[in-house]
Coordinates of C-alpha atoms in Angstrom, one line a residue:
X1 CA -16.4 -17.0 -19.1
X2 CA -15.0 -16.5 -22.4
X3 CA -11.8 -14.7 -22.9
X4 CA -12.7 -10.6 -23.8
X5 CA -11.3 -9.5 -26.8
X6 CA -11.1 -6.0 -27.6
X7 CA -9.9 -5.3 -31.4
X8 CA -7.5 -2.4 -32.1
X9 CA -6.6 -1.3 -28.8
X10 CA -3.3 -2.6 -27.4
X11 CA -3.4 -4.6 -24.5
X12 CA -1.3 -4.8 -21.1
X13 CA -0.9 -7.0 -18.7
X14 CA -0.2 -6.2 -14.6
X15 CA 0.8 -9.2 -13.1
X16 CA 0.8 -9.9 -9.4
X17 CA -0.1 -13.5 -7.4
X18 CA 0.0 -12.1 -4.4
X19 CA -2.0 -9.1 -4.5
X20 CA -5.3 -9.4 -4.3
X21 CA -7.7 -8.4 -7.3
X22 CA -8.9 -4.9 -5.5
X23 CA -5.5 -4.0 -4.7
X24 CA -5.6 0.3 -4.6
X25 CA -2.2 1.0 -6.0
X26 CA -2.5 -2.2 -9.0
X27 CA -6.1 -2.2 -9.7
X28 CA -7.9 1.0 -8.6
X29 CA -5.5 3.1 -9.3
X30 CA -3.2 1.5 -12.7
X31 CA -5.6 -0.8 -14.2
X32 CA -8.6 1.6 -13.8
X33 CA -7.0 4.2 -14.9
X34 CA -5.5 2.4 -18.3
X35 CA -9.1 1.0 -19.0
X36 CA -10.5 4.0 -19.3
X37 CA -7.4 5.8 -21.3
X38 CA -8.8 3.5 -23.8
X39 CA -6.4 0.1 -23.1
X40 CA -7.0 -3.1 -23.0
X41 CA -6.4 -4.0 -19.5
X42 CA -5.9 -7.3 -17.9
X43 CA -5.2 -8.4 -14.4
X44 CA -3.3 -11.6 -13.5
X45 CA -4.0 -10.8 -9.2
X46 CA -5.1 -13.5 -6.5
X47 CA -9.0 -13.5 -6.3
X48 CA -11.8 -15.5 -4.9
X49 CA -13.4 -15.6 -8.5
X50 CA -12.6 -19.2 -10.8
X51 CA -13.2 -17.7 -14.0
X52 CA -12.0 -14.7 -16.1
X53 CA -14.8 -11.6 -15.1
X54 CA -14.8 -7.8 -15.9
X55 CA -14.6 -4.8 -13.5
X56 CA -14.4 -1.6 -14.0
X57 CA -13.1 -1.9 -17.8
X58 CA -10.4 -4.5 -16.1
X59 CA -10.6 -8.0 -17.3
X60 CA -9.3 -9.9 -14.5
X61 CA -7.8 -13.2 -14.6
X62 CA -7.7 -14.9 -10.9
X63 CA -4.9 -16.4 -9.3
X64 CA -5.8 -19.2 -6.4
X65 CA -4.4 -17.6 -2.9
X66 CA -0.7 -19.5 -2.5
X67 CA -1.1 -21.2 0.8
X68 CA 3.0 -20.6 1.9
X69 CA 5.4 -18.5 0.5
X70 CA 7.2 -21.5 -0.8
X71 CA 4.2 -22.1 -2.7
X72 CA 3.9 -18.9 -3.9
X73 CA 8.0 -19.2 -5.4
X74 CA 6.7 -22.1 -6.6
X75 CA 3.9 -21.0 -8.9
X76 CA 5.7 -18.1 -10.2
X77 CA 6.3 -19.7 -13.4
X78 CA 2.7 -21.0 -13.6
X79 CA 1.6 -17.2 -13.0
X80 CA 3.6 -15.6 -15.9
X81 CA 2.7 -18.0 -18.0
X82 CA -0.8 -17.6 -17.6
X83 CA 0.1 -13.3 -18.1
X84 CA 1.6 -14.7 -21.4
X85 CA -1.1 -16.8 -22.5
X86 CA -3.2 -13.2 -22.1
X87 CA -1.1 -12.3 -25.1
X88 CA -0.3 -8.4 -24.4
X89 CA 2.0 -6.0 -25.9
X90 CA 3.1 -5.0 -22.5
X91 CA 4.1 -6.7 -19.0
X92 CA 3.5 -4.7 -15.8
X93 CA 5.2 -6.5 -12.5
X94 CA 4.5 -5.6 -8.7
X95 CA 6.1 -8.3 -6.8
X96 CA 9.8 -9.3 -6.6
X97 CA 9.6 -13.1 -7.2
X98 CA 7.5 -12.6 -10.6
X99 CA 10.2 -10.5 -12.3
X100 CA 12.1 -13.6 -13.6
X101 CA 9.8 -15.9 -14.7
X102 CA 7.6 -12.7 -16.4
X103 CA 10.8 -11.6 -18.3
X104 CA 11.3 -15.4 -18.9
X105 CA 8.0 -15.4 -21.0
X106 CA 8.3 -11.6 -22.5
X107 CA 9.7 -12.4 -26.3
X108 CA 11.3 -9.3 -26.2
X109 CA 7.7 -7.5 -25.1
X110 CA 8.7 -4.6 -23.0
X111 CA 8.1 -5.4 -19.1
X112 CA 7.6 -2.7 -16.5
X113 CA 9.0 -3.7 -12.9
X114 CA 7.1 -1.6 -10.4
X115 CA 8.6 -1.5 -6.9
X116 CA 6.7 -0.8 -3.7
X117 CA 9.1 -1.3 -1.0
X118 CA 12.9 -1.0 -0.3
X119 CA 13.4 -5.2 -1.0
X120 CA 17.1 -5.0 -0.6
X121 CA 16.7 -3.2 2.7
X122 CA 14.0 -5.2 3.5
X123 CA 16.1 -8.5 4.0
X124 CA 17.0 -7.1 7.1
X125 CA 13.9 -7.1 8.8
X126 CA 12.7 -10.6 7.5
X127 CA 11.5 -13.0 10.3
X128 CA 11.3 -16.2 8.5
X129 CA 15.0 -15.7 6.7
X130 CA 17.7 -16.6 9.6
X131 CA 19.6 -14.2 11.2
X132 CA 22.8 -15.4 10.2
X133 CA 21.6 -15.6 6.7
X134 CA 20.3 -12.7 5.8
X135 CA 23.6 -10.5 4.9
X136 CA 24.1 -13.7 2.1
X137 CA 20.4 -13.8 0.9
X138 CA 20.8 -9.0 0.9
X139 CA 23.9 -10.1 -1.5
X140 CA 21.8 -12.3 -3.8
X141 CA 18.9 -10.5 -4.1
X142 CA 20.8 -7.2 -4.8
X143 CA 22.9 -8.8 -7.4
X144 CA 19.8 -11.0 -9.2
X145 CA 18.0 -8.1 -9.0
X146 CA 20.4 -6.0 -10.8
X147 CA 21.0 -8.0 -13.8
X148 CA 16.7 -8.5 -14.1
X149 CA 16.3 -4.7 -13.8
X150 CA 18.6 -4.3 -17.1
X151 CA 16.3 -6.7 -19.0
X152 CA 13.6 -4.4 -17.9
X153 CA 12.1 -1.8 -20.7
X154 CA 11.3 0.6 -17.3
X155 CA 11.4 0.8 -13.8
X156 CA 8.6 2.3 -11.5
X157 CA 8.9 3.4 -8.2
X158 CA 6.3 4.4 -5.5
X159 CA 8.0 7.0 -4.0
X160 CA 11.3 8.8 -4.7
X161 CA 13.0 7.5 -1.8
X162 CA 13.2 4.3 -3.4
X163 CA 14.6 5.7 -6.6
X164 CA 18.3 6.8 -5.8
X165 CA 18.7 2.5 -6.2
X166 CA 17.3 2.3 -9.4
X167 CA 18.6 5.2 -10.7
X168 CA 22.1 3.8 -11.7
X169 CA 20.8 0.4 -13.1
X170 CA 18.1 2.3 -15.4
X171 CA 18.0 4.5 -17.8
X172 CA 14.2 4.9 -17.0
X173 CA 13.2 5.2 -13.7
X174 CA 9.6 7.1 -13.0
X175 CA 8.3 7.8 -9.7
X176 CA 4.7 7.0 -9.4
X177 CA 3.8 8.1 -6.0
X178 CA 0.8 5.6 -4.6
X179 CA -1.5 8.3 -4.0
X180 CA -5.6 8.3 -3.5
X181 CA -8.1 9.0 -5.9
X182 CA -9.9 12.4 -5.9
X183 CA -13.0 11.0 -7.2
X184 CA -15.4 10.9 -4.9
X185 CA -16.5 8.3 -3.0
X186 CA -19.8 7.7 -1.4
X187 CA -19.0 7.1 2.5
X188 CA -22.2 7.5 4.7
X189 CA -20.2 6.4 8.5
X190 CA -21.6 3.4 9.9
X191 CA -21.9 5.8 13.3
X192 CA -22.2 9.6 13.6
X193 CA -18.5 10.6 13.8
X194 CA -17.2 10.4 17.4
X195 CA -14.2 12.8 18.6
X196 CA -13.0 10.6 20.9
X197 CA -12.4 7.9 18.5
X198 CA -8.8 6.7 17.2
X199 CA -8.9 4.7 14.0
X200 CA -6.3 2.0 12.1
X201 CA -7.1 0.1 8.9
X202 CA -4.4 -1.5 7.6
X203 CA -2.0 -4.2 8.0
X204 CA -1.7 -5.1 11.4
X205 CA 2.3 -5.7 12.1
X206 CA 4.1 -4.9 15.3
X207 CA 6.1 -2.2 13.7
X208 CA 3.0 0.1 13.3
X209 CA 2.6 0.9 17.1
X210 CA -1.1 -0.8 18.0
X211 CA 0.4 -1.9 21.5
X212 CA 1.6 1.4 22.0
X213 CA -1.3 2.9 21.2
X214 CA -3.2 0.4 23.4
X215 CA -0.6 1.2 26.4
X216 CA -1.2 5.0 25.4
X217 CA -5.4 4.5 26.1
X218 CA -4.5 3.4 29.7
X219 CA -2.5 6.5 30.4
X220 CA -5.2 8.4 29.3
X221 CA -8.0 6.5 31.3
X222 CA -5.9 7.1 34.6
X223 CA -6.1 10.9 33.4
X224 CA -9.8 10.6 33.4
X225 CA -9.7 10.8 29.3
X226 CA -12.3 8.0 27.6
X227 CA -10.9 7.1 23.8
X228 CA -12.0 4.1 21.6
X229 CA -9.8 2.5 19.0
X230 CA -11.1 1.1 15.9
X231 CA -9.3 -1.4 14.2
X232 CA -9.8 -3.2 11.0
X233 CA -7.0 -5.1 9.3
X234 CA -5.6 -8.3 8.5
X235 CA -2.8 -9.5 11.5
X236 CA 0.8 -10.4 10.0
X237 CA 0.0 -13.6 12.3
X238 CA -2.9 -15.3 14.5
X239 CA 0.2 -15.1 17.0
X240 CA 0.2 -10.4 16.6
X241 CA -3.7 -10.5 16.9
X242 CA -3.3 -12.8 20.3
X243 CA -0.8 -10.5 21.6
X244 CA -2.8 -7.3 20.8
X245 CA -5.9 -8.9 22.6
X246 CA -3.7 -10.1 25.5
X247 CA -2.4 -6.5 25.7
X248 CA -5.4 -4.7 25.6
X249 CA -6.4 -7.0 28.6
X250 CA -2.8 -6.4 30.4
X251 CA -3.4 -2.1 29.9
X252 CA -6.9 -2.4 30.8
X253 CA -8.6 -1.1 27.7
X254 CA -10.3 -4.4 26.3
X255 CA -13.6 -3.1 26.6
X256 CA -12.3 0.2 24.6
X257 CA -11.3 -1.9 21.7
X258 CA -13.1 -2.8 18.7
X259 CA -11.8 -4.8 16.2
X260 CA -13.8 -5.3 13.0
X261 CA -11.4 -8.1 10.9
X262 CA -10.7 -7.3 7.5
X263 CA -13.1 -4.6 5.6
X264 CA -13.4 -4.0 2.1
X265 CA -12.0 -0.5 1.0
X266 CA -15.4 1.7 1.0
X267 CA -16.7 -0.2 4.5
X268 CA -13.2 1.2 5.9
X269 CA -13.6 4.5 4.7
X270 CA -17.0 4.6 6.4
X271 CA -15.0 3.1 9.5
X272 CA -13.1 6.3 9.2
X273 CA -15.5 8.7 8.5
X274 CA -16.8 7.5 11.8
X275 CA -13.5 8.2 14.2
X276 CA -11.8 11.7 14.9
X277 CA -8.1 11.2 14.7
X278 CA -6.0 8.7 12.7
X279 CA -2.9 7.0 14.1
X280 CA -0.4 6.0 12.2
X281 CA 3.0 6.1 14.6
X282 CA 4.8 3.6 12.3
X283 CA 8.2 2.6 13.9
X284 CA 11.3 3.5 11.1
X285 CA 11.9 -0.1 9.5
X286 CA 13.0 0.1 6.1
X287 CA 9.6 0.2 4.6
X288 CA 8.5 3.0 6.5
X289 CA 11.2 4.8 5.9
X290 CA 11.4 4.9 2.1
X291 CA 7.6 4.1 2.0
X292 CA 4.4 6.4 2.9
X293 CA 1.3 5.7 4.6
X294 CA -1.3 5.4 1.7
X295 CA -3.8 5.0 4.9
X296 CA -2.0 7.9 6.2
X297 CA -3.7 9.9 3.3
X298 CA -6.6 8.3 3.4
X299 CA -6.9 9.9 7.2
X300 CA -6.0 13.1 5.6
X301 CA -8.5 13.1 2.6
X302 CA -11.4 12.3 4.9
X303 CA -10.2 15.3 7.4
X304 CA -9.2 13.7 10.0
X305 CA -6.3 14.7 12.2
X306 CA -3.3 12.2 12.2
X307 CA -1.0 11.3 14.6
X308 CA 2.2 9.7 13.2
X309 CA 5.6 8.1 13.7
X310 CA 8.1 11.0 13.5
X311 CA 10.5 10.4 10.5
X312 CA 11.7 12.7 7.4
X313 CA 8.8 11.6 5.2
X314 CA 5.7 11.2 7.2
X315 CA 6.7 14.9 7.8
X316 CA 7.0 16.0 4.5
X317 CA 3.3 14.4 4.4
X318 CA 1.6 15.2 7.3
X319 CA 3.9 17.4 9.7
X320 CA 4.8 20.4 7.1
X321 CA 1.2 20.4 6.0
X322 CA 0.1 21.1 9.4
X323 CA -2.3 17.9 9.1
X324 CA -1.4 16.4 12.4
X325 CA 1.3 15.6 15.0
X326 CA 4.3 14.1 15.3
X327 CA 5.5 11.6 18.2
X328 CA 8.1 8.6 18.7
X329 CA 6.0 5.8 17.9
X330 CA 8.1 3.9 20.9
X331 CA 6.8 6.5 23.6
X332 CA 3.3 5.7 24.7
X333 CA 3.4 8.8 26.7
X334 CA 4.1 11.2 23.6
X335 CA 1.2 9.5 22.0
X336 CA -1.1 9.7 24.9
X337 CA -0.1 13.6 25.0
X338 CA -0.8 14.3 21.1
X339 CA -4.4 12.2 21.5
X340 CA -4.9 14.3 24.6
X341 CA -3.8 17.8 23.0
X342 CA -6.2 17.1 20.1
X343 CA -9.2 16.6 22.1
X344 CA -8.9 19.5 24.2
X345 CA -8.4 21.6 21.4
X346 CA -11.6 20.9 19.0
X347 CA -9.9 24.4 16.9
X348 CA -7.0 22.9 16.2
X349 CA -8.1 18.8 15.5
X350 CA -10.6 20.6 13.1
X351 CA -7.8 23.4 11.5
X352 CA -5.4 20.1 10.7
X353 CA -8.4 18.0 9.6
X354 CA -8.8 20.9 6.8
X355 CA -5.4 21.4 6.3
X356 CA -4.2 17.4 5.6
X357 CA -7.3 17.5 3.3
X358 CA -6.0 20.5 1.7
X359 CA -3.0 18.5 1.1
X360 CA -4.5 15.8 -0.5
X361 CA -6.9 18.1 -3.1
X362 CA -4.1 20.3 -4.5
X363 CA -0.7 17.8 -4.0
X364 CA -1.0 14.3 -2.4
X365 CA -3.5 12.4 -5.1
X366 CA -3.6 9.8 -8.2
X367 CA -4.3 12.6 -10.5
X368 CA -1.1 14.0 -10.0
X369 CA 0.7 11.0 -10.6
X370 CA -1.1 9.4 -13.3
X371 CA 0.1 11.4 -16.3
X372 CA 3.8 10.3 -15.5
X373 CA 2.2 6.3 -16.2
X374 CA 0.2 7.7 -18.4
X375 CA 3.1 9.2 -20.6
X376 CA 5.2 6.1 -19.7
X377 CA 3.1 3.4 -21.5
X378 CA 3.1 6.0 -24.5
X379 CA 6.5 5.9 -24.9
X380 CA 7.2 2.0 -24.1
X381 CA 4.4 1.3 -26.6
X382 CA 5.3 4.0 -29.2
X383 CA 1.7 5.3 -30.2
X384 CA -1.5 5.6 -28.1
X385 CA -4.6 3.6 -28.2
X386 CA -6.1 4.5 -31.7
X387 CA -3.3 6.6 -32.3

C-alpha cells in the first residue's frame, strides 16, 4: 500500500514496537481520538499486517513482533527511524527504550514521552535483571532518564501518582488518566449472564491473584458454594499458565475453570457481559500501586461488581464509589468471603454494579481526559488543524 498523504493537516507520529496496533490507551483512545480532531495520525505499533493500512482514520505503519527483549533494544533505532521517515511535525513515545533513539531522529520536532508505569520503581520487581544488579541498573535508568526527559517538549502521565517524578524534571507534565471510552459498544454475551461467574481478562502475572482466587473457589466448594472463573489473557510465561493449571488441579477446581487464551477487546467484553463479578485483587508491586486497573473499569462500565486488591487507589476507584469490595489479595479466605457476601446478597452485587457504572459515566472515562491531550498538542504545535 502506498503511503497516505493528507495535505494541510499536520501530522503526528505515536511510536511504540512493542505495543500492539489495537493497543486501548495508544490507538483507541490517542490515535482515534487525534484522527478525528482532524490530524493526520500515524501509528509506528507491532502488528501482524506487512504493509502500511488505515483504521479508524489511523494510518498504521507495522512493526514485526521482537522475538526477545534484546531484540527489541536492538531495533530501537530501526523503529524511530521508520517514525522519522513518516515525516511528522510531532513524536508521541509509549515505551522507555524508544525515548533515545526517537529524540535521536527528532530535528528539533517536539517529542511527547508518555509514561504508563512507575519504570524507576519498576527495576525492582524485574525478574530477568539480577538481584544484585538491580540497585545499579535503578541508578542508570533514573539518571538516563532524567537528562532524555529535558530534551522532551512534554511529558504525559497515566495517572497522577506517577507525576510527583516528573514534576521536577518538566516544566510540562499532564496527567492523561487511561480511562474507557463512553461510546458505546455493541456487546451481545457469548452466554446469558451467570451470577455465579468470576471474570479476568488481562495480563496474566502472578502478582494479580489468579491462584488465590483459584485457592478461594475451593473454600467455597467445601462451603457448598458452586463459582466459575473465566479467564482470557496472555500468561507472562508458558511456565505462570502451567502453574495456574497445576493449581487449579492441586485446589480441586479444574473443572470450574475456563480459560479462553487471548481475546480481542469486543470478544472480552462479551466475556464479561457474560460473568457477575470482576476480580481484580492485584498484589501492591510498584505498578499497581501508582497504576489503575483499566480492566478494573471495564468491570465497572459493564456493571459488574468488583472485587479488588486493597490499596489507596483501587479505593479511590472502586471502594469510595461503592462499586465493589475490598480484600488482601494474599488472603484467599477474604476473597472467598467477598465472592460469598455478593452472591447472597443479589441487592447489593446489583446496587454496586450501578454504582461503579455510575462512576464510570460521570468521572472515570476518555472523555474526561481527552481535552487535556487534546489542548496539549494545541499548544506543542501552536495552531490547530486548519487553524
Amino acid at each position: 500500500m502506498q503511503d497516505i498523504v493528507t495535505p494541510g493537516k499536520l501530522r503526528v507520529c505515536q511510536v511504540c514496537s512493542m505495543h500492539p496496533d489495537d493497543d486501548a490507551r495508544v490507538f483507541d483512545r490517542a490515535c482515534v481520538s487525534l484522527a478525528e480532531e482532524g490530524y493526520d495520525v500515524r501509528l509506528v505499533a507491532r502488528s501482524a499486517h506487512s504493509d502500511v493500512y488505515r483504521n479508524k482514520g489511523v494510518t498504521v505503519h507495522p512493526v514485526p513482533k521482537f522475538e526477545s527483549r534484546h531484540a527489541r533494544l536492538l531495533g530501537a533505532g530501526r523503529v524511530a527511524r521508520l517514525a522519522a521517515g513518516v515525516n511528522p511535525d510531532i513524536f508521541h513515545v509509549h515505551e522507555p527504550e524508544l525515548l533515545s533513539a526517537v529524540l535521536s531522529v527528532a530535528r528539533g520536532r517536539p517529542v511527547i514521552w508518555d509514561v504508563h508505569e512507575p519504570y524507576l520503581d519498576n527495576v525492582a520487581t524485574k525478574p530477568w535483571i539480577p538481584l544484585p544488579l538491580r540497585p545499579l541498573v535503578r541508578v542508570i535508568w533514573d539518571r538516563f532518564e532524567k537528562r532524555l526527559v529535558r530534551r522532551c517538549a512534554a511529558v504525559v502521565v497515566a495517572t497522577e501518582w506517577l507525576a510527583p517524578r516528573y514534576d521536577g524534571l518538566h516544566s510540562v507534565v499532564v496527567v492523561v488518566a487511561n480511562y474507557p471510552r463512553l461510546r458505546p459498544v455493541p456487546v451481545k454475551p457469548a452466554k446469558p449472564p451467570r451470577r455465579n461467574a468470576l471474570v479476568f481478562t488481562g495480563t496474566m502475572t502472578e502478582d494479580r491473584g489468579l491462584l488465590q482466587t483459584l485457592e478461594a473457589m475451593s473454600i467455597l466448594a467445601a462451603r457448598g458454594i458452586p463459582v466459575t472463573f473465566e479467564v482470557a489473557g496472555r500468561p507472562t510465561s508458558a511456565a505462570f499458565l502451567e502453574e495456574f493449571n497445576l493449581a487449579a488441579e492441586r485446589f480441586g477446581v479444574r473443572a470450574q475453570v475456563h480459560y479462553h487464551g487471548y481475546l480481542p477487546r469486543d470478544r472480552a467484553l462479551e466475556l464479561q457481559a457474560g460473568c457477575g463479578i470482576g476480580m481484580n485483587n492485584s498484589f501492591p508491586s510498584p505498578g499497581h500501586v501508582k497504576g489503575f486497573p483499566v480492566k478494573m473499569l471495564e468491570f465497572m462500565n459493564m456493571g459488574l461488581p468488583v472485587i479488588f486488591g486493597d490499596m489507596p487507589n483501587m479505593r479511590r476507584l472502586a471502594g469510595e464509589t461503592g462499586a465493589g469490595l475490598a480484600v488482601d489479595p494474599a488472603s484467599p479466605r477474604q476473597i472467598a468471603d467477598a465472592i460469598m457476601r455478593l452472591l447472597a446478597d443479589p441487592e447489593l452485587a446489583r446496587r454496586m454494579g450501578e454504582a461503579g457504572k455510575k462512576a464510570v459515566l460521570e468521572r472515570f472515562n476518555w472523555e474526561v481526559e481527552w481535552p487535556k491531550l487534546k489542548a496539549l498538542y494545541e499548544r506543542l504545535l501552536v495552531t490547530r488543524p486548519g487553524g
